């Protein structure tokens, strides 16, 4: 279920609305819950390739291990992520695997993030609403 975040251009309140589907979002006239304005701008969050796993990774992570992590060393990050994933016995998805592979190859997280197709978000709502 997609959840979109909006800012009301009239009262500047930020809120999020959930929809059954993207089509539902397109069909729905989204209104500000505070002032009922339809003069909204949709906020696009910066998506990080680790965001969705962040909570899970924190839960898996042994703090003492993280303490030894060199954030500037992609290989050690990749190795740590792979170890945590295998210990959890969970399939974290093909994207996770690709990220780990590329970290272990020495590629910087920034570069990986930029090349991952996670920015394929829809353009912000602009015009059409008034
Ligand atoms: Zn408002």
Short mmCIF file of N, CA, C and O and ligand atoms in Angstrom, two decimals:
data_model
loop_
_atom_site.label_atom_id
_atom_site.label_comp_id
_atom_site.label_asym_id
_atom_site.label_seq_id
_atom_site.Cartn_x
_atom_site.Cartn_y
_atom_site.Cartn_z
N UNK A 1 0.85 -1.20 0.00
CA UNK A 1 0.00 0.00 0.00
C UNK A 1 0.88 1.24 0.00
O UNK A 1 1.64 1.45 0.93
N UNK A 2 0.79 2.02 -1.05
CA UNK A 2 1.67 3.21 -1.10
C UNK A 2 1.25 4.27 -0.09
O UNK A 2 0.06 4.49 0.14
N UNK A 3 2.24 4.85 0.52
CA UNK A 3 2.00 5.97 1.44
C UNK A 3 2.76 7.17 0.90
O UNK A 3 3.96 7.07 0.65
N UNK A 4 2.08 8.24 0.72
CA UNK A 4 2.72 9.44 0.20
C UNK A 4 2.67 10.54 1.25
O UNK A 4 1.74 10.65 2.03
N UNK A 5 3.71 11.33 1.21
CA UNK A 5 3.80 12.42 2.16
C UNK A 5 3.55 13.73 1.41
O UNK A 5 4.04 13.91 0.31
N UNK A 6 2.81 14.59 2.03
CA UNK A 6 2.46 15.85 1.38
C UNK A 6 2.74 17.02 2.31
O UNK A 6 2.76 16.88 3.53
N UNK A 7 2.91 18.16 1.69
CA UNK A 7 2.91 19.40 2.47
C UNK A 7 1.80 20.28 1.92
O UNK A 7 1.69 20.48 0.71
N UNK A 8 0.99 20.78 2.81
CA UNK A 8 -0.09 21.67 2.41
C UNK A 8 0.51 23.05 2.12
O UNK A 8 1.22 23.60 2.95
N UNK A 9 0.21 23.55 0.93
CA UNK A 9 0.78 24.86 0.57
C UNK A 9 0.05 26.00 1.27
O UNK A 9 0.51 27.13 1.27
N UNK A 10 -1.12 25.70 1.82
CA UNK A 10 -1.88 26.76 2.48
C UNK A 10 -1.53 26.88 3.96
O UNK A 10 -1.25 27.96 4.45
N UNK A 11 -1.56 25.74 4.68
CA UNK A 11 -1.28 25.84 6.12
C UNK A 11 0.09 25.25 6.47
O UNK A 11 0.47 25.22 7.62
N UNK A 12 0.80 24.74 5.44
CA UNK A 12 2.17 24.26 5.60
C UNK A 12 2.29 23.03 6.50
O UNK A 12 3.36 22.71 6.98
N UNK A 13 1.17 22.41 6.75
CA UNK A 13 1.21 21.19 7.54
C UNK A 13 1.74 20.04 6.68
O UNK A 13 1.44 19.94 5.49
N UNK A 14 2.56 19.19 7.29
CA UNK A 14 3.07 18.02 6.59
C UNK A 14 2.33 16.79 7.12
O UNK A 14 2.17 16.62 8.32
N UNK A 15 1.86 15.97 6.19
CA UNK A 15 1.10 14.79 6.61
C UNK A 15 1.28 13.70 5.57
O UNK A 15 1.76 13.94 4.48
N UNK A 16 0.90 12.51 5.93
CA UNK A 16 1.00 11.43 4.95
C UNK A 16 -0.35 10.76 4.77
O UNK A 16 -1.17 10.72 5.70
N UNK A 17 -0.59 10.30 3.57
CA UNK A 17 -1.84 9.64 3.24
C UNK A 17 -1.51 8.29 2.64
O UNK A 17 -0.54 8.14 1.91
N UNK A 18 -2.31 7.30 2.96
CA UNK A 18 -2.09 5.99 2.37
C UNK A 18 -3.19 5.68 1.37
O UNK A 18 -4.32 6.17 1.47
N UNK A 19 -2.82 4.89 0.40
CA UNK A 19 -3.73 4.54 -0.68
C UNK A 19 -3.69 3.04 -0.89
O UNK A 19 -2.71 2.38 -0.57
N UNK A 20 -4.78 2.53 -1.45
CA UNK A 20 -4.82 1.10 -1.73
C UNK A 20 -3.87 0.72 -2.85
O UNK A 20 -3.34 -0.38 -2.89
N UNK A 21 -3.68 1.64 -3.76
CA UNK A 21 -2.81 1.37 -4.90
C UNK A 21 -2.43 2.70 -5.52
O UNK A 21 -2.97 3.74 -5.15
N UNK A 22 -1.52 2.62 -6.47
CA UNK A 22 -1.13 3.84 -7.15
C UNK A 22 -2.32 4.43 -7.91
O UNK A 22 -2.52 5.63 -7.94
N UNK A 23 -3.14 3.56 -8.51
CA UNK A 23 -4.32 4.02 -9.24
C UNK A 23 -5.27 4.74 -8.30
O UNK A 23 -5.88 5.75 -8.65
N UNK A 24 -5.38 4.19 -7.11
CA UNK A 24 -6.24 4.81 -6.11
C UNK A 24 -5.74 6.22 -5.79
O UNK A 24 -6.51 7.17 -5.65
N UNK A 25 -4.44 6.33 -5.69
CA UNK A 25 -3.83 7.63 -5.43
C UNK A 25 -4.18 8.61 -6.55
O UNK A 25 -4.52 9.76 -6.31
N UNK A 26 -4.12 8.12 -7.79
CA UNK A 26 -4.40 9.00 -8.91
C UNK A 26 -5.88 9.40 -8.94
O UNK A 26 -6.21 10.49 -9.36
N UNK A 27 -6.74 8.50 -8.50
CA UNK A 27 -8.17 8.77 -8.53
C UNK A 27 -8.63 9.65 -7.38
O UNK A 27 -9.69 10.26 -7.44
N UNK A 28 -7.85 9.62 -6.32
CA UNK A 28 -8.30 10.31 -5.11
C UNK A 28 -7.91 11.78 -5.15
O UNK A 28 -6.80 12.12 -5.52
N UNK A 29 -8.84 12.61 -4.77
CA UNK A 29 -8.53 14.01 -4.62
C UNK A 29 -7.97 14.21 -3.21
O UNK A 29 -8.72 14.31 -2.25
N UNK A 30 -6.67 14.24 -3.10
CA UNK A 30 -6.07 14.34 -1.78
C UNK A 30 -6.30 15.73 -1.20
O UNK A 30 -6.12 16.73 -1.88
N UNK A 31 -6.71 15.75 0.03
CA UNK A 31 -6.95 17.03 0.68
C UNK A 31 -6.19 17.10 1.99
O UNK A 31 -5.92 16.09 2.63
N UNK A 32 -5.85 18.31 2.38
CA UNK A 32 -5.19 18.53 3.65
C UNK A 32 -6.15 18.19 4.79
O UNK A 32 -7.27 18.69 4.82
N UNK A 33 -5.73 17.35 5.72
CA UNK A 33 -6.62 16.98 6.83
C UNK A 33 -6.84 18.15 7.79
O UNK A 33 -7.75 18.11 8.61
N UNK A 34 -6.03 19.15 7.67
CA UNK A 34 -6.13 20.27 8.60
C UNK A 34 -7.07 21.35 8.07
O UNK A 34 -7.94 21.82 8.78
N UNK A 35 -6.88 21.73 6.81
CA UNK A 35 -7.67 22.85 6.29
C UNK A 35 -8.45 22.47 5.03
O UNK A 35 -9.08 23.32 4.41
N UNK A 36 -8.40 21.20 4.66
CA UNK A 36 -9.15 20.69 3.50
C UNK A 36 -8.70 21.31 2.17
O UNK A 36 -9.41 21.22 1.18
N UNK A 37 -7.57 21.91 2.17
CA UNK A 37 -7.07 22.46 0.93
C UNK A 37 -6.60 21.32 0.02
O UNK A 37 -6.15 20.28 0.48
N UNK A 38 -6.76 21.51 -1.29
CA UNK A 38 -6.19 20.55 -2.23
C UNK A 38 -4.90 21.09 -2.84
O UNK A 38 -4.35 20.53 -3.75
N UNK A 39 -4.46 22.18 -2.28
CA UNK A 39 -3.24 22.81 -2.78
C UNK A 39 -2.03 22.18 -2.08
O UNK A 39 -1.43 22.75 -1.19
N UNK A 40 -1.71 20.97 -2.52
CA UNK A 40 -0.70 20.18 -1.84
C UNK A 40 0.52 19.98 -2.72
O UNK A 40 0.41 19.93 -3.93
N UNK A 41 1.64 19.84 -2.09
CA UNK A 41 2.79 19.40 -2.86
C UNK A 41 3.29 18.09 -2.26
O UNK A 41 3.40 17.96 -1.04
N UNK A 42 3.55 17.15 -3.12
CA UNK A 42 3.96 15.85 -2.63
C UNK A 42 5.45 15.88 -2.33
O UNK A 42 6.24 16.37 -3.11
N UNK A 43 5.81 15.35 -1.19
CA UNK A 43 7.21 15.34 -0.80
C UNK A 43 7.86 14.05 -1.25
O UNK A 43 7.31 12.97 -1.08
N UNK A 44 9.01 14.18 -1.84
CA UNK A 44 9.77 13.02 -2.25
C UNK A 44 10.89 12.84 -1.25
O UNK A 44 11.78 13.67 -1.13
N UNK A 45 10.83 11.75 -0.53
CA UNK A 45 11.89 11.50 0.43
C UNK A 45 13.13 11.00 -0.29
O UNK A 45 13.04 10.28 -1.25
N UNK A 46 14.22 11.40 0.25
CA UNK A 46 15.46 10.84 -0.24
C UNK A 46 15.49 9.37 0.18
O UNK A 46 15.43 9.05 1.35
N UNK A 47 15.57 8.51 -0.80
CA UNK A 47 15.55 7.09 -0.49
C UNK A 47 16.97 6.56 -0.44
O UNK A 47 17.75 6.75 -1.35
N UNK A 48 17.29 5.94 0.63
CA UNK A 48 18.60 5.34 0.75
C UNK A 48 18.48 3.85 0.58
O UNK A 48 17.49 3.25 0.96
N UNK A 49 19.49 3.24 0.01
CA UNK A 49 19.36 1.82 -0.29
C UNK A 49 19.30 0.98 0.97
O UNK A 49 18.93 -0.17 0.93
N UNK A 50 19.65 1.56 2.09
CA UNK A 50 19.60 0.78 3.32
C UNK A 50 18.40 1.13 4.19
O UNK A 50 18.18 0.51 5.21
N UNK A 51 17.65 2.10 3.78
CA UNK A 51 16.57 2.58 4.64
C UNK A 51 15.63 1.46 5.06
O UNK A 51 15.31 1.29 6.22
N UNK A 52 15.20 0.66 4.07
CA UNK A 52 14.19 -0.32 4.38
C UNK A 52 14.73 -1.41 5.30
O UNK A 52 13.97 -2.07 5.98
N UNK A 53 16.03 -1.59 5.28
CA UNK A 53 16.59 -2.65 6.10
C UNK A 53 17.14 -2.11 7.42
O UNK A 53 17.63 -2.85 8.24
N UNK A 54 17.07 -0.83 7.56
CA UNK A 54 17.78 -0.21 8.67
C UNK A 54 17.38 -0.80 10.01
O UNK A 54 18.21 -1.18 10.82
N UNK A 55 16.09 -0.85 10.24
CA UNK A 55 15.62 -1.35 11.53
C UNK A 55 16.07 -2.79 11.74
O UNK A 55 16.56 -3.15 12.80
N UNK A 56 15.91 -3.57 10.70
CA UNK A 56 16.28 -4.97 10.82
C UNK A 56 17.78 -5.12 11.07
O UNK A 56 18.21 -5.91 11.89
N UNK A 57 18.54 -4.32 10.36
CA UNK A 57 19.98 -4.42 10.52
C UNK A 57 20.39 -4.00 11.93
O UNK A 57 21.28 -4.58 12.53
N UNK A 58 19.73 -2.99 12.44
CA UNK A 58 20.07 -2.57 13.79
C UNK A 58 19.77 -3.68 14.79
O UNK A 58 20.50 -3.88 15.75
N UNK A 59 18.70 -4.39 14.53
CA UNK A 59 18.32 -5.45 15.44
C UNK A 59 19.34 -6.59 15.36
O UNK A 59 19.64 -7.24 16.35
N UNK A 60 19.83 -6.83 14.16
CA UNK A 60 20.75 -7.94 13.97
C UNK A 60 22.15 -7.61 14.47
O UNK A 60 22.91 -8.47 14.84
N UNK A 61 22.44 -6.32 14.42
CA UNK A 61 23.82 -5.93 14.61
C UNK A 61 24.29 -6.12 16.05
O UNK A 61 23.60 -5.78 16.99
N UNK A 62 25.44 -6.65 16.14
CA UNK A 62 26.12 -6.70 17.43
C UNK A 62 26.89 -5.40 17.57
O UNK A 62 27.75 -5.09 16.78
N UNK A 63 26.55 -4.61 18.58
CA UNK A 63 27.15 -3.28 18.71
C UNK A 63 28.67 -3.31 18.73
O UNK A 63 29.32 -2.45 18.15
N UNK A 64 29.23 -4.32 19.40
CA UNK A 64 30.68 -4.35 19.49
C UNK A 64 31.28 -4.55 18.10
O UNK A 64 32.37 -4.10 17.80
N UNK A 65 30.55 -5.25 17.27
CA UNK A 65 31.02 -5.48 15.93
C UNK A 65 30.94 -4.20 15.11
O UNK A 65 31.84 -3.87 14.35
N UNK A 66 29.83 -3.50 15.27
CA UNK A 66 29.66 -2.26 14.54
C UNK A 66 30.73 -1.25 14.94
O UNK A 66 31.15 -0.43 14.16
N UNK A 67 31.14 -1.35 16.21
CA UNK A 67 32.14 -0.41 16.69
C UNK A 67 33.43 -0.54 15.91
O UNK A 67 34.16 0.42 15.74
N UNK A 68 33.71 -1.75 15.44
CA UNK A 68 34.94 -1.97 14.70
C UNK A 68 34.79 -1.71 13.21
O UNK A 68 35.72 -1.89 12.45
N UNK A 69 33.61 -1.28 12.85
CA UNK A 69 33.34 -1.07 11.42
C UNK A 69 33.96 0.23 10.94
O UNK A 69 33.77 1.27 11.54
N UNK A 70 34.67 0.13 9.86
CA UNK A 70 35.21 1.33 9.26
C UNK A 70 34.27 1.78 8.15
O UNK A 70 34.17 1.16 7.10
N UNK A 71 33.57 2.86 8.41
CA UNK A 71 32.57 3.31 7.44
C UNK A 71 33.19 3.74 6.12
O UNK A 71 32.51 3.84 5.11
N UNK A 72 34.46 4.01 6.16
CA UNK A 72 35.12 4.44 4.93
C UNK A 72 35.67 3.26 4.15
O UNK A 72 36.32 3.44 3.14
N UNK A 73 35.45 2.07 4.68
CA UNK A 73 35.95 0.89 4.00
C UNK A 73 34.76 0.07 3.51
O UNK A 73 34.17 -0.69 4.27
N UNK A 74 34.41 0.24 2.23
CA UNK A 74 33.23 -0.46 1.70
C UNK A 74 33.34 -1.97 1.87
O UNK A 74 32.36 -2.65 2.11
N UNK A 75 34.57 -2.49 1.78
CA UNK A 75 34.72 -3.94 1.87
C UNK A 75 34.32 -4.46 3.24
O UNK A 75 33.67 -5.48 3.37
N UNK A 76 34.73 -3.73 4.28
CA UNK A 76 34.37 -4.21 5.61
C UNK A 76 32.87 -4.04 5.85
O UNK A 76 32.24 -4.86 6.51
N UNK A 77 32.28 -3.00 5.28
CA UNK A 77 30.83 -2.85 5.39
C UNK A 77 30.12 -4.00 4.69
O UNK A 77 29.18 -4.59 5.21
N UNK A 78 30.59 -4.32 3.49
CA UNK A 78 29.98 -5.41 2.73
C UNK A 78 30.10 -6.72 3.46
O UNK A 78 29.14 -7.49 3.55
N UNK A 79 31.27 -6.96 4.03
CA UNK A 79 31.50 -8.22 4.73
C UNK A 79 30.57 -8.31 5.95
O UNK A 79 29.96 -9.34 6.20
N UNK A 80 30.48 -7.22 6.68
CA UNK A 80 29.64 -7.21 7.87
C UNK A 80 28.17 -7.45 7.50
O UNK A 80 27.47 -8.23 8.14
N UNK A 81 27.72 -6.76 6.44
CA UNK A 81 26.33 -6.92 6.04
C UNK A 81 26.06 -8.37 5.61
O UNK A 81 25.02 -8.94 5.92
N UNK A 82 27.03 -8.96 4.91
CA UNK A 82 26.84 -10.33 4.47
C UNK A 82 26.79 -11.28 5.67
O UNK A 82 25.96 -12.19 5.74
N UNK A 83 27.68 -11.06 6.63
CA UNK A 83 27.69 -11.92 7.81
C UNK A 83 26.37 -11.83 8.57
O UNK A 83 25.79 -12.83 8.98
N UNK A 84 25.90 -10.60 8.74
CA UNK A 84 24.66 -10.43 9.50
C UNK A 84 23.50 -11.08 8.77
O UNK A 84 22.64 -11.70 9.38
N UNK A 85 23.50 -10.95 7.45
CA UNK A 85 22.40 -11.53 6.68
C UNK A 85 22.43 -13.05 6.77
O UNK A 85 21.41 -13.70 6.93
N UNK A 86 23.62 -13.63 6.70
CA UNK A 86 23.69 -15.08 6.71
C UNK A 86 23.38 -15.62 8.10
O UNK A 86 22.75 -16.66 8.25
N UNK A 87 23.77 -14.90 9.14
CA UNK A 87 23.44 -15.34 10.49
C UNK A 87 21.94 -15.28 10.73
O UNK A 87 21.37 -16.11 11.43
N UNK A 88 21.31 -14.29 10.13
CA UNK A 88 19.86 -14.16 10.32
C UNK A 88 19.12 -15.21 9.50
O UNK A 88 17.98 -15.52 9.78
N UNK A 89 19.81 -15.76 8.51
CA UNK A 89 19.17 -16.77 7.68
C UNK A 89 18.01 -16.23 6.88
O UNK A 89 17.12 -16.95 6.49
N UNK A 90 18.03 -14.95 6.65
CA UNK A 90 16.93 -14.35 5.92
C UNK A 90 17.38 -13.96 4.52
O UNK A 90 18.51 -13.56 4.31
N UNK A 91 16.46 -14.07 3.61
CA UNK A 91 16.72 -13.57 2.28
C UNK A 91 16.37 -12.09 2.25
O UNK A 91 15.22 -11.71 2.38
N UNK A 92 17.40 -11.29 2.15
CA UNK A 92 17.16 -9.85 2.21
C UNK A 92 16.92 -9.26 0.82
O UNK A 92 16.83 -8.06 0.68
N UNK A 93 16.83 -10.13 -0.17
CA UNK A 93 16.45 -9.64 -1.49
C UNK A 93 17.64 -9.41 -2.41
O UNK A 93 18.77 -9.25 -1.96
N UNK A 94 17.35 -9.42 -3.69
CA UNK A 94 18.41 -9.28 -4.69
C UNK A 94 19.14 -7.95 -4.61
O UNK A 94 20.34 -7.88 -4.86
N UNK A 95 18.42 -6.90 -4.23
CA UNK A 95 19.09 -5.60 -4.15
C UNK A 95 20.14 -5.61 -3.05
O UNK A 95 21.23 -5.09 -3.21
N UNK A 96 19.77 -6.22 -1.93
CA UNK A 96 20.72 -6.30 -0.82
C UNK A 96 21.97 -7.05 -1.27
O UNK A 96 23.09 -6.62 -1.03
N UNK A 97 21.74 -8.17 -1.96
CA UNK A 97 22.87 -8.96 -2.44
C UNK A 97 23.77 -8.16 -3.37
O UNK A 97 24.99 -8.24 -3.29
N UNK A 98 23.12 -7.40 -4.23
CA UNK A 98 23.92 -6.62 -5.17
C UNK A 98 24.72 -5.55 -4.44
O UNK A 98 25.89 -5.32 -4.73
N UNK A 99 24.08 -4.92 -3.47
CA UNK A 99 24.78 -3.89 -2.71
C UNK A 99 26.00 -4.50 -2.01
O UNK A 99 27.10 -3.93 -2.04
N UNK A 100 25.79 -5.65 -1.37
CA UNK A 100 26.89 -6.29 -0.66
C UNK A 100 28.02 -6.65 -1.62
O UNK A 100 29.19 -6.40 -1.35
N UNK A 101 27.63 -7.23 -2.77
CA UNK A 101 28.65 -7.58 -3.75
C UNK A 101 29.49 -6.37 -4.14
O UNK A 101 30.71 -6.44 -4.24
N UNK A 102 28.81 -5.27 -4.35
CA UNK A 102 29.53 -4.10 -4.83
C UNK A 102 30.34 -3.44 -3.73
O UNK A 102 31.42 -2.90 -3.99
N UNK A 103 29.83 -3.51 -2.50
CA UNK A 103 30.63 -3.02 -1.37
C UNK A 103 31.90 -3.84 -1.26
O UNK A 103 33.00 -3.31 -1.09
N UNK A 104 31.74 -5.15 -1.37
CA UNK A 104 32.91 -6.02 -1.23
C UNK A 104 33.90 -5.83 -2.37
O UNK A 104 35.08 -6.12 -2.23
N UNK A 105 33.39 -5.35 -3.49
CA UNK A 105 34.28 -5.04 -4.60
C UNK A 105 34.97 -3.69 -4.41
O UNK A 105 35.77 -3.27 -5.23
N UNK A 106 34.62 -3.01 -3.33
CA UNK A 106 35.30 -1.77 -3.01
C UNK A 106 34.60 -0.53 -3.53
O UNK A 106 35.16 0.56 -3.51
N UNK A 107 33.37 -0.69 -4.00
CA UNK A 107 32.65 0.47 -4.51
C UNK A 107 32.06 1.27 -3.35
O UNK A 107 31.62 0.70 -2.36
N UNK A 108 32.05 2.58 -3.49
CA UNK A 108 31.56 3.39 -2.38
C UNK A 108 30.04 3.32 -2.30
O UNK A 108 29.36 3.20 -3.31
N UNK A 109 29.52 3.37 -1.07
CA UNK A 109 28.06 3.33 -0.89
C UNK A 109 27.35 4.42 -1.69
O UNK A 109 26.27 4.19 -2.23
N UNK A 110 27.96 5.60 -1.76
CA UNK A 110 27.33 6.69 -2.49
C UNK A 110 27.17 6.33 -3.97
O UNK A 110 26.15 6.57 -4.58
N UNK A 111 28.22 5.76 -4.51
CA UNK A 111 28.19 5.40 -5.92
C UNK A 111 27.17 4.31 -6.19
O UNK A 111 26.44 4.33 -7.17
N UNK A 112 27.08 3.35 -5.26
CA UNK A 112 26.09 2.28 -5.42
C UNK A 112 24.69 2.86 -5.34
O UNK A 112 23.83 2.55 -6.16
N UNK A 113 24.51 3.71 -4.37
CA UNK A 113 23.18 4.29 -4.19
C UNK A 113 22.72 5.03 -5.43
O UNK A 113 21.59 4.92 -5.85
N UNK A 114 23.66 5.75 -6.03
CA UNK A 114 23.29 6.54 -7.20
C UNK A 114 22.92 5.67 -8.38
O UNK A 114 22.12 6.04 -9.21
N UNK A 115 23.52 4.49 -8.45
CA UNK A 115 23.27 3.66 -9.62
C UNK A 115 22.13 2.68 -9.42
O UNK A 115 21.72 2.01 -10.34
N UNK A 116 21.65 2.58 -8.17
CA UNK A 116 20.54 1.68 -7.94
C UNK A 116 19.24 2.35 -8.40
O UNK A 116 19.10 3.55 -8.30
N UNK A 117 18.31 1.55 -8.90
CA UNK A 117 17.07 2.14 -9.46
C UNK A 117 16.06 2.52 -8.40
O UNK A 117 14.89 2.33 -8.57
N UNK A 118 16.55 3.09 -7.30
CA UNK A 118 15.63 3.41 -6.22
C UNK A 118 15.07 4.81 -6.34
O UNK A 118 14.19 5.20 -5.61
N UNK A 119 15.60 5.55 -7.28
CA UNK A 119 15.12 6.92 -7.44
C UNK A 119 14.02 7.00 -8.49
O UNK A 119 13.63 8.07 -8.90
N UNK A 120 13.53 5.84 -8.90
CA UNK A 120 12.52 5.84 -9.96
C UNK A 120 11.17 6.21 -9.36
O UNK A 120 10.18 5.55 -9.58
N UNK A 121 11.17 7.23 -8.58
CA UNK A 121 9.93 7.71 -8.00
C UNK A 121 9.21 8.58 -9.02
O UNK A 121 9.81 9.12 -9.91
N UNK A 122 7.93 8.67 -8.81
CA UNK A 122 7.16 9.51 -9.71
C UNK A 122 7.55 10.96 -9.48
O UNK A 122 7.93 11.33 -8.39
N UNK A 123 7.41 11.74 -10.53
CA UNK A 123 7.71 13.17 -10.34
C UNK A 123 6.72 13.77 -9.36
O UNK A 123 5.60 13.27 -9.21
N UNK A 124 7.13 14.81 -8.67
CA UNK A 124 6.22 15.43 -7.71
C UNK A 124 4.98 15.97 -8.39
O UNK A 124 5.01 16.32 -9.56
N UNK A 125 3.91 16.02 -7.64
CA UNK A 125 2.70 16.61 -8.19
C UNK A 125 2.96 18.08 -8.44
O UNK A 125 3.42 18.78 -7.58
N UNK A 126 2.67 18.49 -9.61
CA UNK A 126 2.87 19.92 -9.88
C UNK A 126 1.79 20.36 -10.86
O UNK A 126 1.51 19.66 -11.82
N UNK A 127 1.19 21.48 -10.62
CA UNK A 127 0.15 21.95 -11.50
C UNK A 127 -1.05 21.01 -11.44
O UNK A 127 -1.07 20.04 -10.71
N UNK A 128 -2.03 21.32 -12.24
CA UNK A 128 -3.18 20.44 -12.32
C UNK A 128 -4.13 20.57 -11.16
O UNK A 128 -5.30 20.24 -11.27
N UNK A 129 -3.64 21.03 -10.04
CA UNK A 129 -4.50 21.12 -8.87
C UNK A 129 -4.87 22.56 -8.55
O UNK A 129 -5.36 22.86 -7.49
N UNK A 130 -4.59 23.40 -9.43
CA UNK A 130 -5.05 24.74 -9.12
C UNK A 130 -4.03 25.71 -9.60
O UNK A 130 -4.04 26.86 -9.49
ZN1 LIG B 1 -3.76 22.77 5.02
#
